[in-house]
Backbone as a printed PyTorch tensor [residue, N CA C, xyz], in Angstrom:
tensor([[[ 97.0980, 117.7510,  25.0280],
         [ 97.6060, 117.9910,  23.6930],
         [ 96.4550, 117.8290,  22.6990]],

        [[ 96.4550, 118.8820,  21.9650],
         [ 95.4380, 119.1320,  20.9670],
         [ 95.4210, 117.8980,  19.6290]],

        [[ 95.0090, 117.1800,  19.2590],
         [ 95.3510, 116.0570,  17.9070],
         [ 94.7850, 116.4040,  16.3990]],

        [[ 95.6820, 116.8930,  15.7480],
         [ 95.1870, 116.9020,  14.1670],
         [ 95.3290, 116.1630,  13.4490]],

        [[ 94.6870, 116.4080,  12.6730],
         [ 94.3180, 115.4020,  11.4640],
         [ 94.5120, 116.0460,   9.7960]],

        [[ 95.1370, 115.4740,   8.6120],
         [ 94.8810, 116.1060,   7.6370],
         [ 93.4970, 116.1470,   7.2580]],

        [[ 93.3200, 117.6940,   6.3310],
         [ 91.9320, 117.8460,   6.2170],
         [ 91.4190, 116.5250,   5.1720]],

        [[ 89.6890, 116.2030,   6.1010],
         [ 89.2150, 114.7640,   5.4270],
         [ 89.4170, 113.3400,   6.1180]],

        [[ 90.3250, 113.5770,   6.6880],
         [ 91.2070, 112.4370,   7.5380],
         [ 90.5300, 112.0530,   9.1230]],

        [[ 89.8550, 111.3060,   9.1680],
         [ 89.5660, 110.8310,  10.7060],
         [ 91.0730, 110.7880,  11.7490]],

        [[ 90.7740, 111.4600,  13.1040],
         [ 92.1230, 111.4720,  14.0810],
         [ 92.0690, 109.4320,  14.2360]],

        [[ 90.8130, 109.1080,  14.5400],
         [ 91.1270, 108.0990,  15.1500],
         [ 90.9380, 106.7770,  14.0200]],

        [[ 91.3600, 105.8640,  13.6750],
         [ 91.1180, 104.5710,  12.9740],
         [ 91.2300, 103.6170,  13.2760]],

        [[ 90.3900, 102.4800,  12.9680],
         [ 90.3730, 101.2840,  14.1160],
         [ 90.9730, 100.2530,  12.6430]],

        [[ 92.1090,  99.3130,  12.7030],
         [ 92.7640,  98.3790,  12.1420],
         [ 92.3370,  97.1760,  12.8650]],

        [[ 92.2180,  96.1940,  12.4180],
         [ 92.8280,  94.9810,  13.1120],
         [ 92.3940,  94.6860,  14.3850]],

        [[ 90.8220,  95.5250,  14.6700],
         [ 90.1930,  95.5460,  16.2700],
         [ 91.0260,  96.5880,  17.2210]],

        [[ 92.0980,  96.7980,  16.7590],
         [ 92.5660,  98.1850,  17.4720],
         [ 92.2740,  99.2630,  16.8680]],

        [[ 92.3740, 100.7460,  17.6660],
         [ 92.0180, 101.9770,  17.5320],
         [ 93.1390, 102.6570,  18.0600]],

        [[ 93.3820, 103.5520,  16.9210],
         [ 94.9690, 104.1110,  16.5730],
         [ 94.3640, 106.0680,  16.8730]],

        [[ 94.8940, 106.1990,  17.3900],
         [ 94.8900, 108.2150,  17.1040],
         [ 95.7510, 108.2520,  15.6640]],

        [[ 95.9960, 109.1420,  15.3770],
         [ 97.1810, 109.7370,  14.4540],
         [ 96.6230, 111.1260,  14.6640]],

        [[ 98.1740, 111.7320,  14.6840],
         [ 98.2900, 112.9840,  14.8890],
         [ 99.6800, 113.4030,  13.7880]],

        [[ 99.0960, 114.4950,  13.0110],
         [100.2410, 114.9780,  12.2010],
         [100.7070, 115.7360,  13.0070]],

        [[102.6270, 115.8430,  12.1710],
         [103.3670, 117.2410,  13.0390],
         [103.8420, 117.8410,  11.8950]],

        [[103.6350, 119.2230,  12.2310],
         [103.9320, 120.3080,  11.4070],
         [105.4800, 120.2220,  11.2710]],

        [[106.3710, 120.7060,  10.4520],
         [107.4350, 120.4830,  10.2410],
         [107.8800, 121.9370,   9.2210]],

        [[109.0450, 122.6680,   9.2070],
         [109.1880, 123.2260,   8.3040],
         [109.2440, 123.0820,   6.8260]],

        [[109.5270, 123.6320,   5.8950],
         [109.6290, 123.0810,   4.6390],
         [110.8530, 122.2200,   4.2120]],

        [[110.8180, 120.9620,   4.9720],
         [111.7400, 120.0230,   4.2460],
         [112.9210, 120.0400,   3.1240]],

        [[114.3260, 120.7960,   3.3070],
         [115.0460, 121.0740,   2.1740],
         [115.9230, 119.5370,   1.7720]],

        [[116.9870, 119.6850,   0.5420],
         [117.3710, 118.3680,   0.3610],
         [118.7930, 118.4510,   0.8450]],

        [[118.9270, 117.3660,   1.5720],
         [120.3390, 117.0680,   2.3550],
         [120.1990, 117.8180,   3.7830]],

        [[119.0580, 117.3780,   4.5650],
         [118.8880, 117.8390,   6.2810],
         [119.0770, 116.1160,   6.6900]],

        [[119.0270, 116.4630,   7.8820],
         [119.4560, 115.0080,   8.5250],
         [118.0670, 114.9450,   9.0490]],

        [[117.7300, 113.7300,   8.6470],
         [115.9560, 113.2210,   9.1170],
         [116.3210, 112.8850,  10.8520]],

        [[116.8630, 112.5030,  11.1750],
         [117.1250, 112.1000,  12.5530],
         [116.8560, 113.4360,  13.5700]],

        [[118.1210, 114.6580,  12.7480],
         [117.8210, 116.0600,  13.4550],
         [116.1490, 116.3480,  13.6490]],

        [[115.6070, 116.1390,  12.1160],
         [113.9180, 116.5060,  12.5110],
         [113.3370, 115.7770,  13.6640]],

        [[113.5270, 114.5400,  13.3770],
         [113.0420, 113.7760,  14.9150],
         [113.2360, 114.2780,  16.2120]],

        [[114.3360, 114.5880,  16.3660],
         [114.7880, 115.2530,  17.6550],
         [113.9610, 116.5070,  17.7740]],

        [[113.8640, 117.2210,  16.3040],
         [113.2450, 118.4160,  16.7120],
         [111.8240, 118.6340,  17.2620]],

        [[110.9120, 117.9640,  15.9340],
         [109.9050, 117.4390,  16.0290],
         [109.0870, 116.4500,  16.5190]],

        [[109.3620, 115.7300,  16.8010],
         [108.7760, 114.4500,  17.4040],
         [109.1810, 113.9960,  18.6410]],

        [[110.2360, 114.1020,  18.8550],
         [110.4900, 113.5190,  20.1890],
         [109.5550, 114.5030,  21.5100]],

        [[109.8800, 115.5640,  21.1750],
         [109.1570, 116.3600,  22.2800],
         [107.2380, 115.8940,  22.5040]],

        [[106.9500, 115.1250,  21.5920],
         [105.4740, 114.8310,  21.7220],
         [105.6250, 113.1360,  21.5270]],

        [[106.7460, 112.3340,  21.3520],
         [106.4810, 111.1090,  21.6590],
         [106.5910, 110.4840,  22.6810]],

        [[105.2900, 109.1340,  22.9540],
         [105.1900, 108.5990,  24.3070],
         [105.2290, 107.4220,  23.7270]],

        [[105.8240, 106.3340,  25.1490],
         [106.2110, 104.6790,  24.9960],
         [104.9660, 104.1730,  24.2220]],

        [[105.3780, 103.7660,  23.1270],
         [104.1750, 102.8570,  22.2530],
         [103.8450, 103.6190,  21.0750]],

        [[104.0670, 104.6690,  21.1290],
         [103.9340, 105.5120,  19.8370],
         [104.8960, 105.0500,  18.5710]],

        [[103.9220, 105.1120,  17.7480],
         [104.4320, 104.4280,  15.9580],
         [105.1130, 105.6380,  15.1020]],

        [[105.9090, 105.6810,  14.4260],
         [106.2830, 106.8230,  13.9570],
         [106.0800, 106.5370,  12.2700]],

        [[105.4700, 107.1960,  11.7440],
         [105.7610, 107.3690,  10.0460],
         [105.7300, 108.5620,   9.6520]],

        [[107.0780, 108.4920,   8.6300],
         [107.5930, 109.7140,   8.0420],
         [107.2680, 109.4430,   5.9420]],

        [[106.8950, 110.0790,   5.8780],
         [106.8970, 110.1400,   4.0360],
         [108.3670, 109.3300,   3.2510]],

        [[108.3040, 108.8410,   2.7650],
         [109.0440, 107.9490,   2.4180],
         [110.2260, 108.9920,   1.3410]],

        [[109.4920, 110.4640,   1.4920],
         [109.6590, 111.9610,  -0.0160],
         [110.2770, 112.1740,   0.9450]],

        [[110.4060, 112.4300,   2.2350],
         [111.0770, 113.6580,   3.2640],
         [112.4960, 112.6120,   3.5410]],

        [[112.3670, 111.6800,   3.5020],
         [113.2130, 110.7540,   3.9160],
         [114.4900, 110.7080,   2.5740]],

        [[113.8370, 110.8210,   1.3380],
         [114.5170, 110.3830,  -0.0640],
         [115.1060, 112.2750,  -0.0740]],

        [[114.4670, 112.9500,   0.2440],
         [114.9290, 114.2690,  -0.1460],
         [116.1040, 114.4470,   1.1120]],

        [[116.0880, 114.0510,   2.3250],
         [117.1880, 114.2850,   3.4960],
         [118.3100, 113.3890,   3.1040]],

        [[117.9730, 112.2430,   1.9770],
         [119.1900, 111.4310,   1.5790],
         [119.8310, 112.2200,   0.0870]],

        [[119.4360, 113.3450,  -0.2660],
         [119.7350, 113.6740,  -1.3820],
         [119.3600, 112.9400,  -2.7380]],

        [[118.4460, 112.1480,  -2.3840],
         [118.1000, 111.1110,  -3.9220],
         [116.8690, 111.7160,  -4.6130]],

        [[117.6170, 112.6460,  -5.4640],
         [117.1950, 113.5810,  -6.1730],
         [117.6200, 113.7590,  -8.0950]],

        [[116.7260, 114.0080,  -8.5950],
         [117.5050, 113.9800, -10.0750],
         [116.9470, 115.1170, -10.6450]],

        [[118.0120, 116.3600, -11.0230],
         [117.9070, 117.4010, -11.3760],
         [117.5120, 117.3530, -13.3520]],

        [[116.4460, 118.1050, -13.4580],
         [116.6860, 118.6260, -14.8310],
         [117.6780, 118.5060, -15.7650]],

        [[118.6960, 119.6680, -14.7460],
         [119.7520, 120.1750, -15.4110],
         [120.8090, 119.2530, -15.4380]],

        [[120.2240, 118.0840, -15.1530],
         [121.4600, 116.9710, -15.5400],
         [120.9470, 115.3480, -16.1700]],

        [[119.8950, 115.8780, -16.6220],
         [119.3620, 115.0790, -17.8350],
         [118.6810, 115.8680, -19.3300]],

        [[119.5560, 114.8000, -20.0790],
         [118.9820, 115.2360, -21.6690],
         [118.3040, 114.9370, -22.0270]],

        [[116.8730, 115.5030, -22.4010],
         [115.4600, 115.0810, -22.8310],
         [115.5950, 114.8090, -24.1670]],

        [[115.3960, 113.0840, -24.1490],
         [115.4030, 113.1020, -25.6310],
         [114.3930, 112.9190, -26.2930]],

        [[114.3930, 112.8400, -27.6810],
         [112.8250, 112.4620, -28.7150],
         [112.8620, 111.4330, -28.1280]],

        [[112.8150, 110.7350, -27.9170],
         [112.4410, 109.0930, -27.7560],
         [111.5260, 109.7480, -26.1530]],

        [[111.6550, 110.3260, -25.3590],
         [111.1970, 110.4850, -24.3200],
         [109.4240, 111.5850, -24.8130]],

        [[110.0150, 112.5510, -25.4120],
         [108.7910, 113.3860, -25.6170],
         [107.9280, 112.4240, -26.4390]],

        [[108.1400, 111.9230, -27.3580],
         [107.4630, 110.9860, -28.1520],
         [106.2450, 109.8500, -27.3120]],

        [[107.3030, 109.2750, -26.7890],
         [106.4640, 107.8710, -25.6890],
         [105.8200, 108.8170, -24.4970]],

        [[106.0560, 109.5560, -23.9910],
         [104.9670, 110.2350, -23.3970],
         [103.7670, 110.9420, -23.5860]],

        [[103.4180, 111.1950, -25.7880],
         [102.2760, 111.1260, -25.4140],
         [101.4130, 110.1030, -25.4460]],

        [[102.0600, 109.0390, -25.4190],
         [100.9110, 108.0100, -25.0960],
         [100.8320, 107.3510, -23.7890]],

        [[101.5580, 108.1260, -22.9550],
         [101.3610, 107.6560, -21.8780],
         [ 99.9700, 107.9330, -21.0610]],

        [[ 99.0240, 107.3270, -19.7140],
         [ 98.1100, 107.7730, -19.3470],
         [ 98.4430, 108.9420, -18.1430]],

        [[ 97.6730, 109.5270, -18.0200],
         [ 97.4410, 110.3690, -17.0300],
         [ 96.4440, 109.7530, -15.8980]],

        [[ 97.1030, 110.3290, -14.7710],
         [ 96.3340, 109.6580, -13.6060],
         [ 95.8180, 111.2550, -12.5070]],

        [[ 94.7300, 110.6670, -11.7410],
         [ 94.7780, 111.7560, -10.9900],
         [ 95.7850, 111.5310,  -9.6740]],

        [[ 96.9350, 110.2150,  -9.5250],
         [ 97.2260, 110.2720,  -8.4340],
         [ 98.4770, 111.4840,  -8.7040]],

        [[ 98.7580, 112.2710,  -9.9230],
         [ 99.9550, 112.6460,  -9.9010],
         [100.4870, 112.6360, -11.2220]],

        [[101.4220, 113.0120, -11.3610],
         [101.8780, 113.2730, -13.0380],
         [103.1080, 112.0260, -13.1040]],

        [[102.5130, 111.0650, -14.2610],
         [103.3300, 109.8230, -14.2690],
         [104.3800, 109.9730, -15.5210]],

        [[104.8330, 108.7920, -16.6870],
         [105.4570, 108.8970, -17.4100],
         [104.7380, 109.9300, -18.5550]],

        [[103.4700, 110.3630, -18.1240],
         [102.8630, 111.3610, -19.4120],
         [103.9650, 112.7780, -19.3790]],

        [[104.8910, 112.7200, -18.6590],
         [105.4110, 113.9510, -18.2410],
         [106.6290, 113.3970, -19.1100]],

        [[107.2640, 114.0290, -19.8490],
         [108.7270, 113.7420, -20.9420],
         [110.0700, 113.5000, -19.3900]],

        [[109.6490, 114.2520, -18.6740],
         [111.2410, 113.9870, -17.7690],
         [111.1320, 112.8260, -17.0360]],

        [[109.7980, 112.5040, -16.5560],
         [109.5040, 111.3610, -15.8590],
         [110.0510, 110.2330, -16.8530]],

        [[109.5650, 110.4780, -18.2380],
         [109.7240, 108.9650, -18.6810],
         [111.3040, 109.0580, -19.2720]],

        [[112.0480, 110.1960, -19.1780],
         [113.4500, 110.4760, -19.6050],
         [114.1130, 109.6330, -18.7270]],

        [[113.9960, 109.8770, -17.2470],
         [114.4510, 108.8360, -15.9240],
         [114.2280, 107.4480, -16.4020]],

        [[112.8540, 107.0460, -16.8900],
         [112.9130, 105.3300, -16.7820],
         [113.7640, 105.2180, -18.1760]],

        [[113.9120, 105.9170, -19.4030],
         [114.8140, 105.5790, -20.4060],
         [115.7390, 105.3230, -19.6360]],

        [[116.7030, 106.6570, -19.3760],
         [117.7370, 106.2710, -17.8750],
         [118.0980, 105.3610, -17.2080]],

        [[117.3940, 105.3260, -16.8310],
         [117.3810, 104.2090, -15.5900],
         [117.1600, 102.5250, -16.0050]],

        [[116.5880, 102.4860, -16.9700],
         [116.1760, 101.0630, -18.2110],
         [116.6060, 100.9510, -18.9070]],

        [[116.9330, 101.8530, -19.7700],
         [117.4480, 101.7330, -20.8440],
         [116.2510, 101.4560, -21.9120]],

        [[116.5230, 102.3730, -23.3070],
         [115.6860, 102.1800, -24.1560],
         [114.6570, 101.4410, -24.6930]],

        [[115.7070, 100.1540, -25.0660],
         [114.8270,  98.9610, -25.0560],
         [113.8410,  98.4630, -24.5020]],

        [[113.9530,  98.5600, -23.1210],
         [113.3130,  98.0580, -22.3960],
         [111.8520,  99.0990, -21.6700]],

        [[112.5030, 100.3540, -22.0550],
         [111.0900, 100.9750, -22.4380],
         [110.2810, 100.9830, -23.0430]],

        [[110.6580, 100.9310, -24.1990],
         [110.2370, 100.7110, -25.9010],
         [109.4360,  99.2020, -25.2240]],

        [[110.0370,  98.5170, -25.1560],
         [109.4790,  97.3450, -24.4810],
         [108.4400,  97.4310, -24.0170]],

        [[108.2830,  98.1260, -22.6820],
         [107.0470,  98.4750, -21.8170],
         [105.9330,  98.9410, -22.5470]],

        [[106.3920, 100.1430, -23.1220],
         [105.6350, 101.0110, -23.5580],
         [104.8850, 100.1390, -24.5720]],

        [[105.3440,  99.5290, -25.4170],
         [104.4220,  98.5600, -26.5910],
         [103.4540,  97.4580, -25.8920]],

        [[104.1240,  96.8760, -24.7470],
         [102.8070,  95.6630, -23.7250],
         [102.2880,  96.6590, -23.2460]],

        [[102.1360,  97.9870, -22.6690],
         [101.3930,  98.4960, -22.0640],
         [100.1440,  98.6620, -23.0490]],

        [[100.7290,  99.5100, -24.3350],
         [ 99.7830,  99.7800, -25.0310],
         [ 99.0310,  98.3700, -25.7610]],

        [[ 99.2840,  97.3090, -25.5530],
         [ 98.5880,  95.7240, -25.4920],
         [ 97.7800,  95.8910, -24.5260]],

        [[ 98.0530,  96.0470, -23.1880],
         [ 97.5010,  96.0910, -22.3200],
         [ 96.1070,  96.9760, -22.5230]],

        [[ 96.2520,  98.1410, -22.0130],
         [ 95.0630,  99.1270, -22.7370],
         [ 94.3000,  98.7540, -23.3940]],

        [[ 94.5180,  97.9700, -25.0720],
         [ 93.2390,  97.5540, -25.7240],
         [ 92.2570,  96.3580, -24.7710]],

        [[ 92.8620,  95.8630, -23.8040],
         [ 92.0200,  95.1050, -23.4880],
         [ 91.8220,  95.1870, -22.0900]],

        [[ 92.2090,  96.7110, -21.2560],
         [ 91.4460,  97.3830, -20.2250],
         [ 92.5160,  96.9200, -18.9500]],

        [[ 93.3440,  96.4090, -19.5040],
         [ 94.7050,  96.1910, -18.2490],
         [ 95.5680,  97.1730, -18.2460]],

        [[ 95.8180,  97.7910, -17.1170],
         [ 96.2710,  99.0140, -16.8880],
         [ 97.5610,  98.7650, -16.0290]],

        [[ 99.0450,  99.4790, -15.6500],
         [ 99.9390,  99.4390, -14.9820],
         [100.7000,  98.4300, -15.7020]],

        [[101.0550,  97.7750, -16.7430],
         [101.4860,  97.1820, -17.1620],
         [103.2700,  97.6720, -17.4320]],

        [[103.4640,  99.1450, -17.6840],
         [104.6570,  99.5320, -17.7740],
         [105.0440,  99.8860, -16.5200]],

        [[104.6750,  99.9140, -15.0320],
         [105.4920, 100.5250, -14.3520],
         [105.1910,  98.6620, -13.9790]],

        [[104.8090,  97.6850, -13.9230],
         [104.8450,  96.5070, -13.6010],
         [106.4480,  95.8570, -14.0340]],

        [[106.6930,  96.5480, -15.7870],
         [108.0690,  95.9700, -16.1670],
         [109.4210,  97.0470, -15.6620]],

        [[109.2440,  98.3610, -15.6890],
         [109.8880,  98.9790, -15.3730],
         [110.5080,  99.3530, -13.7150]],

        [[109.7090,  98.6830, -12.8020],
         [109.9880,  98.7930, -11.3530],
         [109.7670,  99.4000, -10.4510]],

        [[109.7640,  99.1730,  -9.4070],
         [109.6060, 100.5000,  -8.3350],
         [110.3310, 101.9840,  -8.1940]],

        [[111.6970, 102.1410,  -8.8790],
         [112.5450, 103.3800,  -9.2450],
         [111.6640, 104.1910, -10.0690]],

        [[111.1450, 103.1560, -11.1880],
         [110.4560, 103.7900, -11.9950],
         [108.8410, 104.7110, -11.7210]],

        [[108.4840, 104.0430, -11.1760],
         [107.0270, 103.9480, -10.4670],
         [107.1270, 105.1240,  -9.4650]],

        [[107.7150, 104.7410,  -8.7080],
         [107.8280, 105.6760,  -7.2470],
         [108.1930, 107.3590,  -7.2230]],

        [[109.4550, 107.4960,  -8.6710],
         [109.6330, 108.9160,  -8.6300],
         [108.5130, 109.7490,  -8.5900]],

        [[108.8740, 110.9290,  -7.8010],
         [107.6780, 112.2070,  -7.5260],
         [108.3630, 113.0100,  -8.3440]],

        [[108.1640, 113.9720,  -8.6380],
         [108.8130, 115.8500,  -8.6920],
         [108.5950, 116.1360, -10.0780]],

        [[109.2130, 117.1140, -10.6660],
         [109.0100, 117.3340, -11.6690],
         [107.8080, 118.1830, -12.3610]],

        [[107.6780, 118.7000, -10.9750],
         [106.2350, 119.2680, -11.2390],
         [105.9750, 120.4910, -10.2210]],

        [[105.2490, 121.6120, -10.7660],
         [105.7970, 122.7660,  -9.6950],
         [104.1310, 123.3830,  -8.9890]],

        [[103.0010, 122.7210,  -9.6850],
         [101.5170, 122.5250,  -9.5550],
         [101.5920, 122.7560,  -7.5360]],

        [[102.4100, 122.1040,  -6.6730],
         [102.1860, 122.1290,  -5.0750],
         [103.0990, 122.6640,  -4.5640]],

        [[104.6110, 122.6010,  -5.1410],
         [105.5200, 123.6060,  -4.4190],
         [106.5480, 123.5950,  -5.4490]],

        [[106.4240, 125.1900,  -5.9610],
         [107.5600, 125.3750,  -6.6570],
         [108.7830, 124.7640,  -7.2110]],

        [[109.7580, 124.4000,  -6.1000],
         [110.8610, 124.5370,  -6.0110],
         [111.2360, 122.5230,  -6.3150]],

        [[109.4110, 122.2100,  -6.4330],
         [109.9530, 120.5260,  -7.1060],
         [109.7030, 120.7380,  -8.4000]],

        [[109.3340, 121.7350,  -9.6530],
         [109.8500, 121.8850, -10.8470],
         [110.9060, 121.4280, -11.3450]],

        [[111.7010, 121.5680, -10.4050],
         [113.2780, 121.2260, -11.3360],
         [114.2540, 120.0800, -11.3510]],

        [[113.4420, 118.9010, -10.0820],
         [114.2120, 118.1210, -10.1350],
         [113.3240, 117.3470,  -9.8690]],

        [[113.2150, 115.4880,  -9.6460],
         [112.4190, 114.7000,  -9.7900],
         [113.1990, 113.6710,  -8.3500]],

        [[112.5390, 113.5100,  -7.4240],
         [112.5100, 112.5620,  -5.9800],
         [112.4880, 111.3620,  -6.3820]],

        [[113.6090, 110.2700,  -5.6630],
         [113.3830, 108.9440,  -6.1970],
         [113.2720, 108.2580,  -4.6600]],

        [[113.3410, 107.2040,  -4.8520],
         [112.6660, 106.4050,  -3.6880],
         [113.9880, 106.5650,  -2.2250]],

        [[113.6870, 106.3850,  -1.3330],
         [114.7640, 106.3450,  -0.1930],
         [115.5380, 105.4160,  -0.2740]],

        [[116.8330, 105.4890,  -0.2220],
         [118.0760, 104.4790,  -0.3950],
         [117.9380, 103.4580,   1.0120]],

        [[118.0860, 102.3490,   1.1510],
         [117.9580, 101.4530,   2.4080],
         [116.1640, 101.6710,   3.3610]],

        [[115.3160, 101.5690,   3.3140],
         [114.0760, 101.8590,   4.1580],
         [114.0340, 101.2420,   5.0620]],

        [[114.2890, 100.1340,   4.9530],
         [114.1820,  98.8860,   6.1610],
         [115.4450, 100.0460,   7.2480]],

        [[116.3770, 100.2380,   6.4300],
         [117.6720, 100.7090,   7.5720],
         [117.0760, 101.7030,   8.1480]],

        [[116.8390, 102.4510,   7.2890],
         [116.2050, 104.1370,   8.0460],
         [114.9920, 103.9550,   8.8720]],

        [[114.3410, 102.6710,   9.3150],
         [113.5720, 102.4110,  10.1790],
         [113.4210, 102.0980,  11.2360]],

        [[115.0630, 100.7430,  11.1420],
         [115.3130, 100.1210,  12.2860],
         [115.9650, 101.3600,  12.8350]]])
């Protein structure tokens, strides 16, 4: 069996005095509400052997659970376009600088407590401390992907939140 690697990515890595292969598997394009288990069966099992580690994207997992938040069922408000432009931009990805991203943590926080963030963050900043609002706002907050159509289309329109239970979907 042939072993790939994403491009950049060494096949083999040594942790902890051990030396690991990793091998990616190709997979179709991941839609929302497939059963992650079915992919396993499809994909993986046919190439897994006793001792083999399995990790799946924590996105393929949150999108097969449907934990998804559409556009079209949030109201962008001023308070959202406003506090996003002072939000930073990162190269890991488009964060609360994006109005829908930070529409979710209004959402999901509630005003105040954005307004909140957003004012220690910008404390933060003058004196070169950074992450300070997704520190008060949480991992819901932090973790959402999507919203952005820059790698595949069809995540324009709605925004990925973290996988419901992880520990469960592991054991």
């Amino acid at each position: 069996m042939e072993f790939l690697s994403n491009d950049g990515k060494q096949i083999q890595i040594q942790m902890d005095g051990e030396v690991y292969a990793r091998h990616i598997i190709k997979t179709h394009f991941v839609k929302i509400g497939e059963d992650y288990l079915a992919l396993i069966d499809q994909y993986v099992k046919p190439l897994y052997q006793e001792g083999d580690l399995l990790s799946i994207s924590e996105k393929v997992i949150a999108l097969c659970q449907n934990r998804v938040i559409y556009k079209t069922e949030m109201k962008l408000s001023r308070l959202a376009k406003f506090l996003s432009r002072f939000a930073s931009s990162s190269s890991a990805g488009i964060g609360v600088d994006s109005p829908w991203k930070m529409q979710f943590a209004i959402d999901h926080c509630g005003a105040l407590k954005i307004i909140w963030a957003a004012f220690c963050a910008g404390i933060g900043k003058l004196f070169g401390k950074r992450g300070i609002f997704y520190a008060m706002t949480g991992p819901e907050v932090r973790g959402l992907d999507g919203f952005y159509s820059q790698s595949f289309a069809a995540y324009g329109e709605f925004g990925i939140r973290l996988p419901e239970d992880p520990r469960g979907v592991c054991n």
